Amino acid sequence: MISRFNEKGGNLLTQDEVFDRVKTIIAEKLGIEEDEIAIDSDLTEDLGADSLDLVDLVMAFEDEFNLKVEDEQIENISTVGDIVEQISKGLKLEE
């Protein structure tokens, strides 16, 4: 599990660092290259995720960032940017 802190002296993660970690997880889980993943990529239409993939991704994000994603939050997630936003809110990051 990776903490909310980055590797450079303990500062809180930035949204860019959250995005980088999210991209890595998505690439691993969906078997695609990280450079195929943009902040505005739609998880199902652009990246080919199905409903089981989405559940698997949410569980991976919860483990990676040590937070709980509520069911109503999951319903509002369709893009990579939505994920980054929800995680940033959960970690209370500054934009």
JSON list of C-alpha atoms in Angstrom, two decimals:
[
{"chain": "A", "resi": 1, "resn": "MET", "atom": "CA", "xyz": [0.00, 0.00, 0.00]},
{"chain": "A", "resi": 2, "resn": "ILE", "atom": "CA", "xyz": [1.28, 3.45, -0.86]},
{"chain": "A", "resi": 3, "resn": "SER", "atom": "CA", "xyz": [0.66, 6.35, 1.48]},
{"chain": "A", "resi": 4, "resn": "ARG", "atom": "CA", "xyz": [-0.79, 9.75, 0.76]},
{"chain": "A", "resi": 5, "resn": "PHE", "atom": "CA", "xyz": [2.71, 11.12, 0.79]},
{"chain": "A", "resi": 6, "resn": "ASN", "atom": "CA", "xyz": [5.06, 11.29, -2.13]},
{"chain": "A", "resi": 7, "resn": "GLU", "atom": "CA", "xyz": [8.60, 10.00, -2.22]},
{"chain": "A", "resi": 8, "resn": "LYS", "atom": "CA", "xyz": [10.24, 13.45, -2.08]},
{"chain": "A", "resi": 9, "resn": "GLY", "atom": "CA", "xyz": [10.33, 14.45, 1.54]},
{"chain": "A", "resi": 10, "resn": "GLY", "atom": "CA", "xyz": [6.82, 13.69, 2.73]},
{"chain": "A", "resi": 11, "resn": "ASN", "atom": "CA", "xyz": [4.72, 16.29, 0.94]},
{"chain": "A", "resi": 12, "resn": "LEU", "atom": "CA", "xyz": [1.13, 15.36, 0.18]},
{"chain": "A", "resi": 13, "resn": "LEU", "atom": "CA", "xyz": [0.52, 13.87, -3.22]},
{"chain": "A", "resi": 14, "resn": "THR", "atom": "CA", "xyz": [-0.42, 16.22, -6.01]},
{"chain": "A", "resi": 15, "resn": "GLN", "atom": "CA", "xyz": [-3.23, 15.52, -8.45]},
{"chain": "A", "resi": 16, "resn": "ASP", "atom": "CA", "xyz": [-0.58, 14.82, -11.10]},
{"chain": "A", "resi": 17, "resn": "GLU", "atom": "CA", "xyz": [0.94, 12.14, -8.87]},
{"chain": "A", "resi": 18, "resn": "VAL", "atom": "CA", "xyz": [-2.52, 10.66, -8.24]},
{"chain": "A", "resi": 19, "resn": "PHE", "atom": "CA", "xyz": [-3.11, 10.64, -12.01]},
{"chain": "A", "resi": 20, "resn": "ASP", "atom": "CA", "xyz": [0.22, 8.86, -12.59]},
{"chain": "A", "resi": 21, "resn": "ARG", "atom": "CA", "xyz": [-0.65, 6.16, -10.04]},
{"chain": "A", "resi": 22, "resn": "VAL", "atom": "CA", "xyz": [-4.18, 5.80, -11.45]},
{"chain": "A", "resi": 23, "resn": "LYS", "atom": "CA", "xyz": [-2.73, 5.38, -14.97]},
{"chain": "A", "resi": 24, "resn": "THR", "atom": "CA", "xyz": [-0.37, 2.68, -13.76]},
{"chain": "A", "resi": 25, "resn": "ILE", "atom": "CA", "xyz": [-3.18, 0.74, -12.10]},
{"chain": "A", "resi": 26, "resn": "ILE", "atom": "CA", "xyz": [-5.49, 1.04, -15.12]},
{"chain": "A", "resi": 27, "resn": "ALA", "atom": "CA", "xyz": [-2.73, -0.07, -17.48]},
{"chain": "A", "resi": 28, "resn": "GLU", "atom": "CA", "xyz": [-1.93, -3.10, -15.33]},
{"chain": "A", "resi": 29, "resn": "LYS", "atom": "CA", "xyz": [-5.56, -4.13, -14.79]},
{"chain": "A", "resi": 30, "resn": "LEU", "atom": "CA", "xyz": [-6.72, -3.60, -18.37]},
{"chain": "A", "resi": 31, "resn": "GLY", "atom": "CA", "xyz": [-3.54, -4.76, -20.09]},
{"chain": "A", "resi": 32, "resn": "ILE", "atom": "CA", "xyz": [-2.98, -1.54, -22.01]},
{"chain": "A", "resi": 33, "resn": "GLU", "atom": "CA", "xyz": [-0.11, 0.93, -22.31]},
{"chain": "A", "resi": 34, "resn": "GLU", "atom": "CA", "xyz": [-0.04, 3.95, -19.99]},
{"chain": "A", "resi": 35, "resn": "ASP", "atom": "CA", "xyz": [0.38, 6.30, -22.95]},
{"chain": "A", "resi": 36, "resn": "GLU", "atom": "CA", "xyz": [-3.08, 5.21, -24.17]},
{"chain": "A", "resi": 37, "resn": "ILE", "atom": "CA", "xyz": [-4.63, 6.68, -21.01]},
{"chain": "A", "resi": 38, "resn": "ALA", "atom": "CA", "xyz": [-5.55, 10.37, -20.89]},
{"chain": "A", "resi": 39, "resn": "ILE", "atom": "CA", "xyz": [-7.29, 12.30, -18.15]},
{"chain": "A", "resi": 40, "resn": "ASP", "atom": "CA", "xyz": [-10.43, 12.50, -20.32]},
{"chain": "A", "resi": 41, "resn": "SER", "atom": "CA", "xyz": [-10.39, 8.84, -21.40]},
{"chain": "A", "resi": 42, "resn": "ASP", "atom": "CA", "xyz": [-13.74, 7.10, -20.90]},
{"chain": "A", "resi": 43, "resn": "LEU", "atom": "CA", "xyz": [-13.16, 3.88, -19.00]},
{"chain": "A", "resi": 44, "resn": "THR", "atom": "CA", "xyz": [-15.61, 1.79, -21.02]},
{"chain": "A", "resi": 45, "resn": "GLU", "atom": "CA", "xyz": [-15.69, 3.43, -24.44]},
{"chain": "A", "resi": 46, "resn": "ASP", "atom": "CA", "xyz": [-12.04, 4.46, -24.80]},
{"chain": "A", "resi": 47, "resn": "LEU", "atom": "CA", "xyz": [-10.26, 1.92, -22.60]},
{"chain": "A", "resi": 48, "resn": "GLY", "atom": "CA", "xyz": [-12.55, -1.09, -23.02]},
{"chain": "A", "resi": 49, "resn": "ALA", "atom": "CA", "xyz": [-13.37, -1.71, -19.35]},
{"chain": "A", "resi": 50, "resn": "ASP", "atom": "CA", "xyz": [-16.48, -3.72, -18.54]},
{"chain": "A", "resi": 51, "resn": "SER", "atom": "CA", "xyz": [-18.44, -3.71, -15.27]},
{"chain": "A", "resi": 52, "resn": "LEU", "atom": "CA", "xyz": [-16.22, -6.36, -13.69]},
{"chain": "A", "resi": 53, "resn": "ASP", "atom": "CA", "xyz": [-13.12, -4.38, -14.68]},
{"chain": "A", "resi": 54, "resn": "LEU", "atom": "CA", "xyz": [-14.61, -1.30, -13.02]},
{"chain": "A", "resi": 55, "resn": "VAL", "atom": "CA", "xyz": [-15.16, -3.18, -9.76]},
{"chain": "A", "resi": 56, "resn": "ASP", "atom": "CA", "xyz": [-11.60, -4.52, -9.92]},
{"chain": "A", "resi": 57, "resn": "LEU", "atom": "CA", "xyz": [-10.24, -1.03, -10.62]},
{"chain": "A", "resi": 58, "resn": "VAL", "atom": "CA", "xyz": [-12.14, 0.53, -7.71]},
{"chain": "A", "resi": 59, "resn": "MET", "atom": "CA", "xyz": [-10.81, -2.15, -5.35]},
{"chain": "A", "resi": 60, "resn": "ALA", "atom": "CA", "xyz": [-7.27, -1.50, -6.60]},
{"chain": "A", "resi": 61, "resn": "PHE", "atom": "CA", "xyz": [-7.67, 2.27, -6.09]},
{"chain": "A", "resi": 62, "resn": "GLU", "atom": "CA", "xyz": [-9.01, 1.69, -2.57]},
{"chain": "A", "resi": 63, "resn": "ASP", "atom": "CA", "xyz": [-5.97, -0.46, -1.76]},
{"chain": "A", "resi": 64, "resn": "GLU", "atom": "CA", "xyz": [-3.48, 1.90, -3.41]},
{"chain": "A", "resi": 65, "resn": "PHE", "atom": "CA", "xyz": [-4.75, 5.06, -1.73]},
{"chain": "A", "resi": 66, "resn": "ASN", "atom": "CA", "xyz": [-6.08, 3.50, 1.49]},
{"chain": "A", "resi": 67, "resn": "LEU", "atom": "CA", "xyz": [-9.56, 4.92, 1.15]},
{"chain": "A", "resi": 68, "resn": "LYS", "atom": "CA", "xyz": [-13.14, 3.73, 0.62]},
{"chain": "A", "resi": 69, "resn": "VAL", "atom": "CA", "xyz": [-15.05, 4.59, -2.54]},
{"chain": "A", "resi": 70, "resn": "GLU", "atom": "CA", "xyz": [-18.78, 4.67, -1.80]},
{"chain": "A", "resi": 71, "resn": "ASP", "atom": "CA", "xyz": [-21.30, 3.09, -4.18]},
{"chain": "A", "resi": 72, "resn": "GLU", "atom": "CA", "xyz": [-22.83, 6.45, -5.10]},
{"chain": "A", "resi": 73, "resn": "GLN", "atom": "CA", "xyz": [-19.36, 7.74, -6.00]},
{"chain": "A", "resi": 74, "resn": "ILE", "atom": "CA", "xyz": [-18.79, 4.76, -8.29]},
{"chain": "A", "resi": 75, "resn": "GLU", "atom": "CA", "xyz": [-21.96, 5.59, -10.21]},
{"chain": "A", "resi": 76, "resn": "ASN", "atom": "CA", "xyz": [-20.51, 9.03, -11.02]},
{"chain": "A", "resi": 77, "resn": "ILE", "atom": "CA", "xyz": [-17.24, 7.67, -12.41]},
{"chain": "A", "resi": 78, "resn": "SER", "atom": "CA", "xyz": [-16.96, 7.36, -16.17]},
{"chain": "A", "resi": 79, "resn": "THR", "atom": "CA", "xyz": [-13.58, 8.91, -17.02]},
{"chain": "A", "resi": 80, "resn": "VAL", "atom": "CA", "xyz": [-10.06, 8.73, -15.66]},
{"chain": "A", "resi": 81, "resn": "GLY", "atom": "CA", "xyz": [-10.48, 12.35, -14.55]},
{"chain": "A", "resi": 82, "resn": "ASP", "atom": "CA", "xyz": [-13.52, 11.36, -12.48]},
{"chain": "A", "resi": 83, "resn": "ILE", "atom": "CA", "xyz": [-11.37, 8.80, -10.67]},
{"chain": "A", "resi": 84, "resn": "VAL", "atom": "CA", "xyz": [-8.60, 11.30, -10.00]},
{"chain": "A", "resi": 85, "resn": "GLU", "atom": "CA", "xyz": [-11.15, 13.81, -8.71]},
{"chain": "A", "resi": 86, "resn": "GLN", "atom": "CA", "xyz": [-12.80, 11.29, -6.35]},
{"chain": "A", "resi": 87, "resn": "ILE", "atom": "CA", "xyz": [-9.45, 10.09, -5.01]},
{"chain": "A", "resi": 88, "resn": "SER", "atom": "CA", "xyz": [-8.22, 13.67, -4.56]},
{"chain": "A", "resi": 89, "resn": "LYS", "atom": "CA", "xyz": [-11.38, 14.50, -2.62]},
{"chain": "A", "resi": 90, "resn": "GLY", "atom": "CA", "xyz": [-10.91, 11.39, -0.51]},
{"chain": "A", "resi": 91, "resn": "LEU", "atom": "CA", "xyz": [-7.32, 12.39, 0.23]},
{"chain": "A", "resi": 92, "resn": "LYS", "atom": "CA", "xyz": [-8.33, 16.05, 0.61]},
{"chain": "A", "resi": 93, "resn": "LEU", "atom": "CA", "xyz": [-5.70, 17.24, -1.86]},
{"chain": "A", "resi": 94, "resn": "GLU", "atom": "CA", "xyz": [-5.32, 20.77, -3.05]},
{"chain": "A", "resi": 95, "resn": "GLU", "atom": "CA", "xyz": [-5.96, 21.29, -6.75]}
]
